[in-house]
Tab-separated table of C-alpha atoms in Angstrom:
chain	number	residue	atom	x	y	z
A	26	UNK	CA	3.877	7.711	1.430
A	27	UNK	CA	4.668	9.945	4.352
A	28	UNK	CA	1.896	12.480	3.853
A	29	UNK	CA	1.701	15.692	5.555
A	30	UNK	CA	-1.559	16.812	7.296
A	31	UNK	CA	-3.273	13.719	6.838
A	32	UNK	CA	-2.140	11.915	10.397
A	33	UNK	CA	-1.920	15.129	11.749
A	34	UNK	CA	-3.697	18.173	10.168
A	35	UNK	CA	-2.721	20.286	13.299
A	36	UNK	CA	-1.550	23.529	11.678
A	37	UNK	CA	0.953	23.728	14.149
A	38	UNK	CA	3.008	21.785	12.585
A	39	UNK	CA	4.779	22.295	9.284
A	40	UNK	CA	4.604	19.922	6.357
A	41	UNK	CA	8.320	18.987	7.297
A	42	UNK	CA	7.754	18.606	10.834
A	43	UNK	CA	4.985	16.263	9.878
A	44	UNK	CA	7.316	14.158	7.498
A	45	UNK	CA	9.916	14.002	10.203
A	46	UNK	CA	7.407	12.667	13.036
A	47	UNK	CA	6.259	9.853	10.540
A	48	UNK	CA	10.183	9.095	10.308
A	49	UNK	CA	10.250	9.353	14.077
A	50	UNK	CA	7.473	6.845	14.122
A	51	UNK	CA	9.170	4.910	12.144
A	52	UNK	CA	12.446	4.659	14.115
A	53	UNK	CA	11.000	3.878	17.310
A	54	UNK	CA	8.945	1.042	15.761
A	55	UNK	CA	12.941	-0.081	14.190
A	56	UNK	CA	14.598	0.151	17.556
A	57	UNK	CA	11.523	-1.596	19.668
A	58	UNK	CA	10.985	-4.495	16.898
A	59	UNK	CA	14.686	-4.697	15.966
A	60	UNK	CA	15.999	-5.006	19.742
A	61	UNK	CA	13.569	-7.693	20.764
A	62	UNK	CA	15.071	-11.034	20.298
A	63	UNK	CA	12.166	-13.070	21.359
A	64	UNK	CA	10.583	-15.399	18.934
A	65	UNK	CA	7.592	-14.580	18.366
A	66	UNK	CA	4.693	-15.168	15.375
A	67	UNK	CA	4.309	-11.867	13.144
A	68	UNK	CA	1.017	-10.639	14.587
A	69	UNK	CA	3.284	-11.660	18.056
A	70	UNK	CA	6.004	-8.773	17.644
A	71	UNK	CA	3.050	-6.767	16.475
A	72	UNK	CA	1.306	-7.029	19.404
A	73	UNK	CA	3.793	-7.245	22.057
A	74	UNK	CA	5.035	-3.352	21.139
A	75	UNK	CA	1.935	-2.260	20.531
A	76	UNK	CA	0.989	-0.281	23.718
A	77	UNK	CA	4.702	0.982	24.227
A	78	UNK	CA	4.970	2.130	21.079
A	79	UNK	CA	1.729	4.376	21.515
A	80	UNK	CA	3.126	5.343	24.899
A	81	UNK	CA	6.351	6.564	23.479
A	82	UNK	CA	5.020	8.090	20.663
A	83	UNK	CA	2.573	10.230	22.773
A	84	UNK	CA	5.676	10.584	25.029
A	85	UNK	CA	7.111	12.789	22.221
A	86	UNK	CA	4.632	14.343	20.891
A	87	UNK	CA	2.961	11.971	18.262
A	88	UNK	CA	-0.768	11.003	17.836
A	89	UNK	CA	-2.155	7.548	17.750
A	90	UNK	CA	-2.343	7.499	13.847
A	91	UNK	CA	1.599	9.393	13.285
A	92	UNK	CA	2.697	6.666	16.502
A	93	UNK	CA	1.214	3.435	15.036
A	94	UNK	CA	2.081	4.533	11.122
A	95	UNK	CA	5.904	3.189	12.222
A	96	UNK	CA	4.903	-0.076	13.666
A	97	UNK	CA	2.366	-0.695	10.584
A	98	UNK	CA	5.314	-0.493	7.882
A	99	UNK	CA	7.584	-2.590	9.560
A	100	UNK	CA	4.464	-5.142	10.011
A	101	UNK	CA	4.237	-5.425	6.411
A	102	UNK	CA	8.300	-5.857	5.845
A	103	UNK	CA	7.770	-8.702	8.274
A	104	UNK	CA	4.948	-10.291	6.918
A	105	UNK	CA	6.831	-9.873	3.477
A	106	UNK	CA	9.763	-12.263	4.986
A	107	UNK	CA	7.567	-14.343	6.674
A	108	UNK	CA	5.829	-15.236	3.317
A	109	UNK	CA	8.912	-15.271	1.883
A	110	UNK	CA	10.741	-17.662	3.732
A	111	UNK	CA	7.380	-19.790	3.671
A	112	UNK	CA	7.092	-19.508	-0.098
A	113	UNK	CA	3.404	-18.635	0.146
A	114	UNK	CA	1.594	-15.708	-1.122
A	115	UNK	CA	-0.094	-13.012	1.453
A	116	UNK	CA	-3.485	-14.486	1.275
A	117	UNK	CA	-2.656	-18.246	1.382
A	118	UNK	CA	-0.488	-16.744	4.752
A	119	UNK	CA	-3.499	-15.077	6.282
A	120	UNK	CA	-5.800	-17.779	5.352
A	121	UNK	CA	-3.348	-20.263	6.922
A	122	UNK	CA	-3.057	-17.407	9.797
A	123	UNK	CA	0.809	-17.672	9.697
A	124	UNK	CA	0.490	-14.694	11.545
A	125	UNK	CA	-0.642	-16.180	14.335
A	126	UNK	CA	-3.807	-13.236	14.314
A	127	UNK	CA	-5.759	-13.753	17.882
A	128	UNK	CA	-7.379	-11.361	20.256
A	129	UNK	CA	-4.388	-10.260	22.345
A	130	UNK	CA	-5.203	-6.518	21.158
A	131	UNK	CA	-9.228	-7.403	20.794
A	132	UNK	CA	-11.033	-8.517	24.396
A	133	UNK	CA	-13.795	-7.933	22.699
A	134	UNK	CA	-13.097	-11.152	20.066
A	135	UNK	CA	-11.717	-12.984	22.851
A	136	UNK	CA	-14.682	-16.065	21.756
A	137	UNK	CA	-14.413	-15.168	17.826
A	138	UNK	CA	-13.025	-17.801	15.696
A	139	UNK	CA	-10.087	-16.489	13.921
A	140	UNK	CA	-9.173	-19.604	12.297
A	141	UNK	CA	-11.953	-20.673	10.918
A	142	UNK	CA	-12.899	-16.643	9.501
A	143	UNK	CA	-9.414	-16.281	8.005
A	144	UNK	CA	-9.615	-19.142	6.334
A	145	UNK	CA	-12.756	-18.204	4.962
A	146	UNK	CA	-11.470	-15.425	3.120
A	147	UNK	CA	-10.958	-15.338	-0.300
A	148	UNK	CA	-9.136	-12.825	-2.243
A	149	UNK	CA	-10.835	-10.851	-5.458
A	150	UNK	CA	-9.725	-11.115	-8.739
A	151	UNK	CA	-10.323	-7.628	-9.673
A	152	UNK	CA	-11.215	-4.386	-8.089
A	153	UNK	CA	-12.787	-1.376	-8.877
A	154	UNK	CA	-11.110	2.238	-8.501
A	155	UNK	CA	-12.989	3.912	-6.412
A	156	UNK	CA	-11.466	7.862	-8.004
A	157	UNK	CA	-10.888	11.047	-5.745
A	158	UNK	CA	-11.896	14.435	-6.230
A	159	UNK	CA	-9.847	16.384	-4.614
A	160	UNK	CA	-11.302	20.044	-3.519
A	161	UNK	CA	-8.728	21.948	-5.915
A	162	UNK	CA	-9.095	19.106	-8.695
A	163	UNK	CA	-10.866	20.612	-12.175
A	164	UNK	CA	-13.706	18.827	-12.909
A	165	UNK	CA	-14.191	19.824	-16.598
A	166	UNK	CA	-10.593	19.471	-19.491
A	167	UNK	CA	-12.214	24.067	-19.780
A	168	UNK	CA	-11.151	24.610	-16.474
A	169	UNK	CA	-7.609	23.013	-16.193
A	170	UNK	CA	-5.656	26.455	-15.751
A	171	UNK	CA	-1.800	24.339	-15.676
A	172	UNK	CA	-1.581	20.966	-16.983
A	173	UNK	CA	1.899	18.960	-16.263
A	174	UNK	CA	4.350	18.010	-18.643
A	175	UNK	CA	2.971	14.468	-19.136
A	176	UNK	CA	-0.089	12.706	-21.234
A	177	UNK	CA	-1.959	11.755	-17.855
A	178	UNK	CA	-5.596	13.434	-17.465
A	179	UNK	CA	-5.896	16.012	-15.210
A	180	UNK	CA	-9.544	17.223	-14.989
A	181	UNK	CA	-12.274	14.908	-13.945
A	182	UNK	CA	-14.233	14.278	-17.322
A	183	UNK	CA	-10.868	13.892	-18.414
A	184	UNK	CA	-10.380	11.016	-15.438
A	185	UNK	CA	-13.682	9.448	-16.540
A	186	UNK	CA	-12.456	9.398	-20.192
A	187	UNK	CA	-9.110	7.750	-19.321
A	188	UNK	CA	-9.904	5.149	-17.229
A	189	UNK	CA	-13.243	4.496	-17.457
A	190	UNK	CA	-14.311	4.932	-13.715
A	191	UNK	CA	-17.622	4.402	-11.732
A	192	UNK	CA	-16.764	4.649	-8.536
A	193	UNK	CA	-15.932	8.131	-6.799
A	194	UNK	CA	-14.869	9.519	-3.643
A	195	UNK	CA	-16.032	13.442	-2.933
A	196	UNK	CA	-13.791	15.077	-0.832
A	197	UNK	CA	-16.085	18.010	1.690
A	198	UNK	CA	-14.672	21.230	3.118
A	199	UNK	CA	-16.600	21.149	6.090
A	200	UNK	CA	-18.328	24.517	4.710
A	201	UNK	CA	-21.832	23.899	3.864
A	202	UNK	CA	-22.294	26.459	1.403
A	203	UNK	CA	-19.340	25.642	-0.560
A	204	UNK	CA	-19.738	22.009	-0.536
A	205	UNK	CA	-23.769	21.755	-1.780
A	206	UNK	CA	-22.218	23.515	-4.530
A	207	UNK	CA	-19.118	21.906	-5.310
A	208	UNK	CA	-21.338	18.230	-4.967
A	209	UNK	CA	-23.584	20.171	-7.442
A	210	UNK	CA	-21.103	21.353	-10.032
A	211	UNK	CA	-19.478	17.199	-9.638
A	212	UNK	CA	-22.785	15.779	-10.526
A	213	UNK	CA	-23.226	17.899	-13.120
A	214	UNK	CA	-20.618	15.526	-14.875
A	215	UNK	CA	-21.465	12.240	-13.068
A	216	UNK	CA	-25.076	12.462	-14.200
A	217	UNK	CA	-23.970	11.866	-17.394
A	218	UNK	CA	-22.845	8.240	-16.871
A	219	UNK	CA	-24.816	5.729	-17.295
A	220	UNK	CA	-24.269	4.980	-13.310
A	221	UNK	CA	-22.299	5.697	-10.365
A	222	UNK	CA	-21.693	4.805	-7.173
A	223	UNK	CA	-19.780	7.931	-4.757
A	224	UNK	CA	-18.704	8.038	-1.380
A	225	UNK	CA	-18.294	11.168	0.728
A	226	UNK	CA	-14.804	12.313	2.805
A	227	UNK	CA	-15.670	14.442	5.436
A	228	UNK	CA	-11.608	14.803	6.306
A	229	UNK	CA	-12.731	15.729	10.028
A	230	UNK	CA	-13.746	19.183	8.715
A	231	UNK	CA	-16.783	19.242	9.707
A	232	UNK	CA	-16.937	21.032	13.601
A	233	UNK	CA	-20.029	19.456	14.806
A	234	UNK	CA	-22.771	17.029	14.348
A	235	UNK	CA	-25.574	19.379	13.175
A	236	UNK	CA	-23.287	21.087	10.317
A	237	UNK	CA	-23.556	17.602	8.773
A	238	UNK	CA	-27.127	17.440	9.086
A	239	UNK	CA	-27.636	20.845	7.163
A	240	UNK	CA	-25.487	19.129	4.258
A	241	UNK	CA	-27.503	16.745	4.405
A	242	UNK	CA	-31.142	18.041	4.357
A	243	UNK	CA	-30.095	20.606	1.763
A	244	UNK	CA	-28.769	17.624	-0.692
A	245	UNK	CA	-32.037	15.902	-0.171
A	246	UNK	CA	-33.970	18.595	-1.391
A	247	UNK	CA	-31.762	20.255	-4.045
A	248	UNK	CA	-33.174	18.528	-7.101
A	249	UNK	CA	-29.775	18.951	-9.136
A	250	UNK	CA	-28.460	16.044	-6.217
A	251	UNK	CA	-31.060	13.563	-6.407
A	252	UNK	CA	-28.891	11.324	-7.963
A	253	UNK	CA	-26.020	12.092	-6.437
A	254	UNK	CA	-27.465	11.872	-2.906
A	255	UNK	CA	-29.131	8.608	-4.380
A	256	UNK	CA	-25.499	7.011	-5.425
A	257	UNK	CA	-24.070	7.897	-2.089
A	258	UNK	CA	-23.214	4.916	-0.312
A	259	UNK	CA	-21.558	6.366	3.367
A	260	UNK	CA	-19.628	9.377	4.803
A	261	UNK	CA	-16.254	9.185	6.190
A	262	UNK	CA	-15.072	10.994	8.927
A	263	UNK	CA	-17.722	13.885	9.328
A	264	UNK	CA	-16.043	15.344	12.283
A	265	UNK	CA	-12.782	16.131	13.966
A	266	UNK	CA	-10.891	12.961	16.048
A	267	UNK	CA	-11.113	14.742	19.113
A	268	UNK	CA	-15.083	14.916	18.896
A	269	UNK	CA	-16.024	11.684	16.451
A	270	UNK	CA	-15.595	9.189	19.397
A	271	UNK	CA	-17.659	10.937	21.811
A	272	UNK	CA	-20.425	12.823	19.601
A	273	UNK	CA	-23.383	9.908	19.013
A	274	UNK	CA	-24.497	10.267	15.384
A	275	UNK	CA	-27.002	7.894	15.436
A	276	UNK	CA	-29.453	10.400	13.939
A	277	UNK	CA	-27.326	11.511	11.310
A	278	UNK	CA	-26.069	7.811	10.536
A	279	UNK	CA	-29.812	7.299	9.478
A	280	UNK	CA	-29.414	9.570	6.240
A	281	UNK	CA	-26.109	7.509	5.146
A	282	UNK	CA	-23.934	5.326	6.685
A	283	UNK	CA	-21.101	6.477	8.382
A	284	UNK	CA	-17.396	5.450	8.510
A	285	UNK	CA	-14.371	6.071	10.959
A	286	UNK	CA	-10.931	6.749	9.247
A	287	UNK	CA	-8.968	8.771	11.020
A	288	UNK	CA	-10.344	7.995	14.137
A	289	UNK	CA	-9.569	4.381	13.749
A	290	UNK	CA	-6.213	5.119	15.010
A	291	UNK	CA	-6.586	2.180	17.756
A	292	UNK	CA	-7.402	-1.159	18.002
A	293	UNK	CA	-10.608	-0.295	20.535
A	294	UNK	CA	-11.484	2.681	18.018
A	295	UNK	CA	-14.073	0.624	15.736
A	296	UNK	CA	-16.081	-1.155	18.833
A	297	UNK	CA	-16.565	2.155	20.203
A	298	UNK	CA	-17.128	4.182	17.127
A	299	UNK	CA	-20.285	1.286	16.671
A	300	UNK	CA	-21.728	2.260	19.709
A	301	UNK	CA	-21.609	5.637	18.902
A	302	UNK	CA	-23.334	4.817	15.478
A	303	UNK	CA	-20.776	4.224	13.132
A	304	UNK	CA	-21.296	1.396	10.533
A	305	UNK	CA	-17.995	1.504	8.710
A	306	UNK	CA	-14.201	1.504	9.308
A	307	UNK	CA	-11.458	2.256	6.626
A	308	UNK	CA	-9.005	-0.152	5.684
A	309	UNK	CA	-5.794	1.309	5.097
A	310	UNK	CA	-2.292	-0.210	5.403
A	311	UNK	CA	-0.349	2.882	6.756
A	312	UNK	CA	-2.803	2.176	9.698
A	313	UNK	CA	-1.845	-1.555	10.321
A	314	UNK	CA	-2.765	-4.964	8.323
A	315	UNK	CA	-4.029	-6.393	11.456
A	316	UNK	CA	-5.718	-3.637	12.146
A	317	UNK	CA	-8.332	-4.464	9.140
A	318	UNK	CA	-8.049	-7.651	9.450
A	319	UNK	CA	-9.606	-7.886	13.143
A	320	UNK	CA	-12.072	-4.852	12.056
A	321	UNK	CA	-12.713	-7.153	9.184
A	322	UNK	CA	-13.190	-9.949	11.903
A	323	UNK	CA	-15.614	-7.445	13.786
A	324	UNK	CA	-17.401	-6.852	10.991
A	325	UNK	CA	-18.238	-11.187	9.943
A	326	UNK	CA	-19.419	-11.295	13.934
A	327	UNK	CA	-21.679	-8.542	13.287
A	328	UNK	CA	-24.860	-10.430	14.244
A	329	UNK	CA	-24.398	-9.519	17.506
A	330	UNK	CA	-24.173	-5.819	16.617
A	331	UNK	CA	-26.168	-5.690	14.007
A	332	UNK	CA	-24.967	-4.906	10.251
A	333	UNK	CA	-21.223	-3.560	9.880
A	334	UNK	CA	-18.815	-2.884	6.838
A	335	UNK	CA	-15.312	-2.414	5.891
A	336	UNK	CA	-14.508	0.119	3.225
A	337	UNK	CA	-10.899	0.741	1.238
A	338	UNK	CA	-9.677	3.485	1.816
A	339	UNK	CA	-5.865	4.902	0.212
A	340	UNK	CA	-5.319	8.458	-1.324
A	341	UNK	CA	-1.810	8.427	-1.963
A	342	UNK	CA	-0.587	4.710	-2.387
A	343	UNK	CA	2.429	4.572	-4.901
A	344	UNK	CA	3.149	2.322	-7.507
A	345	UNK	CA	5.402	-0.890	-5.993
A	346	UNK	CA	5.692	-2.205	-2.919
A	347	UNK	CA	2.905	0.231	-1.235
A	348	UNK	CA	0.292	-0.289	-3.887
A	349	UNK	CA	0.660	-3.843	-4.381
A	350	UNK	CA	0.267	-4.841	-0.225
A	351	UNK	CA	-2.584	-2.535	0.091
A	352	UNK	CA	-4.106	-4.049	-2.959
A	353	UNK	CA	-3.769	-7.133	-1.795
A	354	UNK	CA	-5.008	-6.662	1.769
A	355	UNK	CA	-8.171	-4.935	0.580
A	356	UNK	CA	-8.548	-7.466	-2.149
A	357	UNK	CA	-8.283	-10.393	0.601
A	358	UNK	CA	-11.147	-8.428	2.449
A	359	UNK	CA	-13.700	-8.699	-0.071
A	360	UNK	CA	-13.643	-5.374	-0.706
A	361	UNK	CA	-15.186	-4.776	-4.083
A	362	UNK	CA	-14.066	-1.135	-4.761
A	363	UNK	CA	-11.044	1.192	-3.174
A	364	UNK	CA	-10.333	4.407	-2.759
A	365	UNK	CA	-7.023	5.120	-5.439
A	366	UNK	CA	-5.391	8.058	-6.755
A	367	UNK	CA	-1.684	7.399	-6.403
A	368	UNK	CA	-1.154	7.170	-9.955
A	369	UNK	CA	-3.654	11.035	-10.273
A	370	UNK	CA	-1.144	12.211	-7.935
A	371	UNK	CA	2.239	10.836	-9.214
A	372	UNK	CA	3.465	10.047	-12.435
A	373	UNK	CA	3.839	5.921	-11.588
A	374	UNK	CA	7.325	4.853	-11.081
A	375	UNK	CA	8.625	7.572	-12.889
A	376	UNK	CA	7.179	10.003	-10.498
A	377	UNK	CA	9.556	8.183	-7.976
A	378	UNK	CA	12.670	8.447	-9.680
A	379	UNK	CA	12.783	4.588	-10.015
A	380	UNK	CA	15.613	3.550	-12.017
A	381	UNK	CA	14.253	1.848	-15.314
A	382	UNK	CA	15.493	-1.906	-14.423
A	383	UNK	CA	13.171	-1.167	-11.017
A	384	UNK	CA	10.438	-0.283	-13.452
A	385	UNK	CA	11.261	-3.286	-15.761
A	386	UNK	CA	11.278	-5.814	-12.905
A	387	UNK	CA	7.655	-4.977	-11.669
A	388	UNK	CA	6.323	-4.971	-15.034
A	389	UNK	CA	7.742	-8.265	-15.754
A	390	UNK	CA	6.291	-9.719	-12.403
A	391	UNK	CA	2.561	-7.767	-12.553
A	392	UNK	CA	2.033	-7.375	-16.543
A	393	UNK	CA	-1.583	-7.348	-15.218
A	394	UNK	CA	-0.814	-4.354	-13.075
A	395	UNK	CA	1.151	-2.050	-14.882
A	396	UNK	CA	1.961	-1.095	-18.721
A	397	UNK	CA	5.586	0.613	-19.879
A	398	UNK	CA	5.755	3.316	-22.536
A	399	UNK	CA	8.335	5.512	-23.347
A	400	UNK	CA	6.942	7.694	-20.311
A	401	UNK	CA	7.463	4.646	-17.782
A	402	UNK	CA	5.874	2.246	-15.915
A	403	UNK	CA	2.745	2.575	-14.489
A	404	UNK	CA	-0.664	1.539	-13.337
A	405	UNK	CA	-3.283	-0.308	-15.722
A	406	UNK	CA	-6.644	0.771	-15.011
A	407	UNK	CA	-9.263	-0.512	-17.386
A	408	UNK	CA	-12.992	0.077	-17.256
A	409	UNK	CA	-12.636	1.740	-13.943
A	410	UNK	CA	-11.142	-1.716	-12.915
A	411	UNK	CA	-7.697	-2.885	-11.604
A	412	UNK	CA	-6.601	-6.789	-12.390
A	413	UNK	CA	-5.091	-8.353	-8.762
A	414	UNK	CA	-3.913	-11.741	-10.161
A	415	UNK	CA	-0.615	-11.323	-10.499
A	416	UNK	CA	-0.555	-10.182	-6.589
A	417	UNK	CA	-1.141	-13.504	-5.621
A	418	UNK	CA	2.887	-14.826	-6.113
A	419	UNK	CA	4.952	-15.798	-3.573
A	420	UNK	CA	5.897	-12.996	-0.489
A	421	UNK	CA	3.231	-9.823	0.324
A	422	UNK	CA	1.783	-9.250	-2.765
A	423	UNK	CA	5.340	-8.719	-5.224
A	424	UNK	CA	7.507	-10.142	-7.217
A	425	UNK	CA	9.474	-7.469	-7.480
A	426	UNK	CA	11.671	-4.953	-5.291
A	427	UNK	CA	12.680	-1.448	-5.447
A	428	UNK	CA	16.075	-1.012	-6.557
A	429	UNK	CA	17.837	-0.754	-2.951
A	430	UNK	CA	21.225	1.035	-4.355
A	431	UNK	CA	18.083	3.916	-5.796
A	432	UNK	CA	16.766	4.456	-1.973
A	433	UNK	CA	18.272	6.881	1.051
A	434	UNK	CA	18.574	5.649	4.198
A	435	UNK	CA	15.922	7.249	6.046
A	436	UNK	CA	16.253	10.462	6.990
A	437	UNK	CA	17.598	10.583	10.978
A	438	UNK	CA	14.013	11.791	12.613
A	439	UNK	CA	13.176	15.284	14.169
A	440	UNK	CA	13.508	16.618	17.461
A	441	UNK	CA	10.672	15.566	19.627
A	442	UNK	CA	7.830	17.791	19.618
A	443	UNK	CA	7.668	17.679	23.771
B	17	UNK	CA	-5.935	-24.959	10.470
B	18	UNK	CA	-2.870	-22.922	12.599
B	19	UNK	CA	0.376	-22.780	11.270
B	20	UNK	CA	2.035	-19.990	12.810
B	21	UNK	CA	5.368	-19.530	12.625
B	22	UNK	CA	7.927	-17.804	15.556
B	23	UNK	CA	10.899	-16.480	14.657
B	24	UNK	CA	13.213	-13.161	16.103
B	25	UNK	CA	13.977	-10.355	13.866
B	26	UNK	CA	17.356	-9.846	13.145
B	27	UNK	CA	17.348	-6.156	11.215
B	28	UNK	CA	14.970	-3.644	9.876
B	29	UNK	CA	16.831	-1.291	7.733
B	30	UNK	CA	14.655	2.113	6.605
B	31	UNK	CA	14.926	3.776	3.162
B	32	UNK	CA	13.066	6.709	1.922
B	33	UNK	CA	12.992	7.741	-2.064
B	34	UNK	CA	11.164	11.066	-2.741
B	35	UNK	CA	8.490	11.453	-4.618
B	36	UNK	CA	7.101	14.502	-7.439
B	37	UNK	CA	3.764	15.106	-7.467
B	38	UNK	CA	2.041	15.971	-10.588
B	39	UNK	CA	-0.684	17.749	-9.492
B	40	UNK	CA	-1.304	19.144	-6.022
B	41	UNK	CA	-4.255	18.061	-3.907
B	42	UNK	CA	-5.017	19.481	-0.351
B	43	UNK	CA	-6.160	17.608	3.376
B	44	UNK	CA	-8.405	19.770	4.990
B	45	UNK	CA	-6.708	23.197	5.507
B	46	UNK	CA	-3.680	22.466	4.052
B	47	UNK	CA	-3.029	22.581	0.533
B	48	UNK	CA	-0.489	20.269	-0.752
B	49	UNK	CA	1.791	21.538	-3.940
B	50	UNK	CA	5.307	20.746	-5.007
B	51	UNK	CA	7.120	23.625	-7.214
B	52	UNK	CA	5.930	24.140	-10.487
B	53	UNK	CA	6.336	27.563	-12.046
B	54	UNK	CA	2.780	28.773	-10.165
B	55	UNK	CA	3.185	26.385	-6.922
B	56	UNK	CA	4.676	26.759	-4.219
B	57	UNK	CA	7.458	24.264	-2.718
B	58	UNK	CA	6.814	20.510	-1.032
B	59	UNK	CA	8.926	17.403	-1.015
B	60	UNK	CA	7.376	14.404	-0.557
B	61	UNK	CA	8.995	10.954	0.462
B	62	UNK	CA	8.072	7.277	0.129
B	63	UNK	CA	8.959	5.157	2.933
B	64	UNK	CA	10.499	1.739	2.496
B	65	UNK	CA	11.200	-1.061	5.680
B	66	UNK	CA	13.186	-4.657	4.809
B	67	UNK	CA	12.949	-7.123	7.330
B	68	UNK	CA	15.566	-10.088	7.866
B	69	UNK	CA	13.503	-12.267	10.038
B	70	UNK	CA	15.616	-15.457	11.592
B	71	UNK	CA	14.793	-19.084	13.161
B	72	UNK	CA	11.658	-20.057	12.387
B	73	UNK	CA	10.364	-22.947	14.243
B	74	UNK	CA	6.132	-24.274	14.334
């Protein structure tokens, strides 16, 4: 989904401008890829346009995360077409390195055996959903002030009862006192479960390293947070991207492993973050499937650099191609739980006004992934898990396509920022 | 085993589709909401790209 205020959190840009920036990024990528007629591999196309698209985006005031968005989507569409022409699933195509992934963009992996690494990847058949508890989300049914006109859960306790989640991602506001109390309230709900795991997301909201230290220390000393603290797997992107890749975080990482997310905007970001003390990096298909794959390669290569890991994050991936392709990616990377809230914020295909025929086609092609009721076709989550079997079909994780006639041509991208 | 496929790109078609939020949510300092009786207005879009590669050879 083209989301305002994630790729670019600047309050100087309106939400509408954020959307236009993403459209502009897509237009730049489509123009670049479409005007180059040299035969290349799928990854070769990505590599050949990578630096020029970053530069073109910068020239129009688009930050690296925004500038990479267009190519990320184009790369997925190209890989889907390649998978179809080869009659291969995404997993088979990657295992056989059909896209031709190499170290062109990652000199640190020049000696790395990509073929052996990719060949050894095995897609998982199920994946746990990590449900994100947003800063505005009610925690108990009694807290729900306004309920949408559907039969889906709203409050955290309702979500747990409906889907059976055991993995959670908790958003932090970067305000010590506010975060401390919010975590204690969430812990009161989660501690009723027999077991659970959480990750924390700083969302670039902490102004400096010491502010995160203060929250850790306070949490460690608070009995209400004892279980939640021990169940915390890692902290994602506490610092703003302008600071994150220049501040040493080794001391902070002694509390919990740290992960970069927004700072992972370029192919050279993760090695730099590793040197500063970060252990992990998020996979998010809107940041690029190839970046996820080479970062996973780096993690597998961590014998030289200590333990490193990749996580699956995406708050808003929507039912259909976006959801399925991201699941296929993290499933192939061997990630066991993934942030997944698109179904919580949008009511399945109905929330997209997808035609009934399209909904039926996705349901038919992916009966393990969706269920259809009178309210439309929605993602199925049982016991906190999503089944991934049907996305192993030919093509990039989908046996159905959106009804083209129901889509609008992308709006003309906006006026450059600068 | 290396089985890379080379091709050129004939066309890329860009589409989008509006999406309705059923709940508000927040990134950082910005709260994203959609029109409901008590909420302010935001519209979002789901982008889609269709690719048509041509000519492939090993």
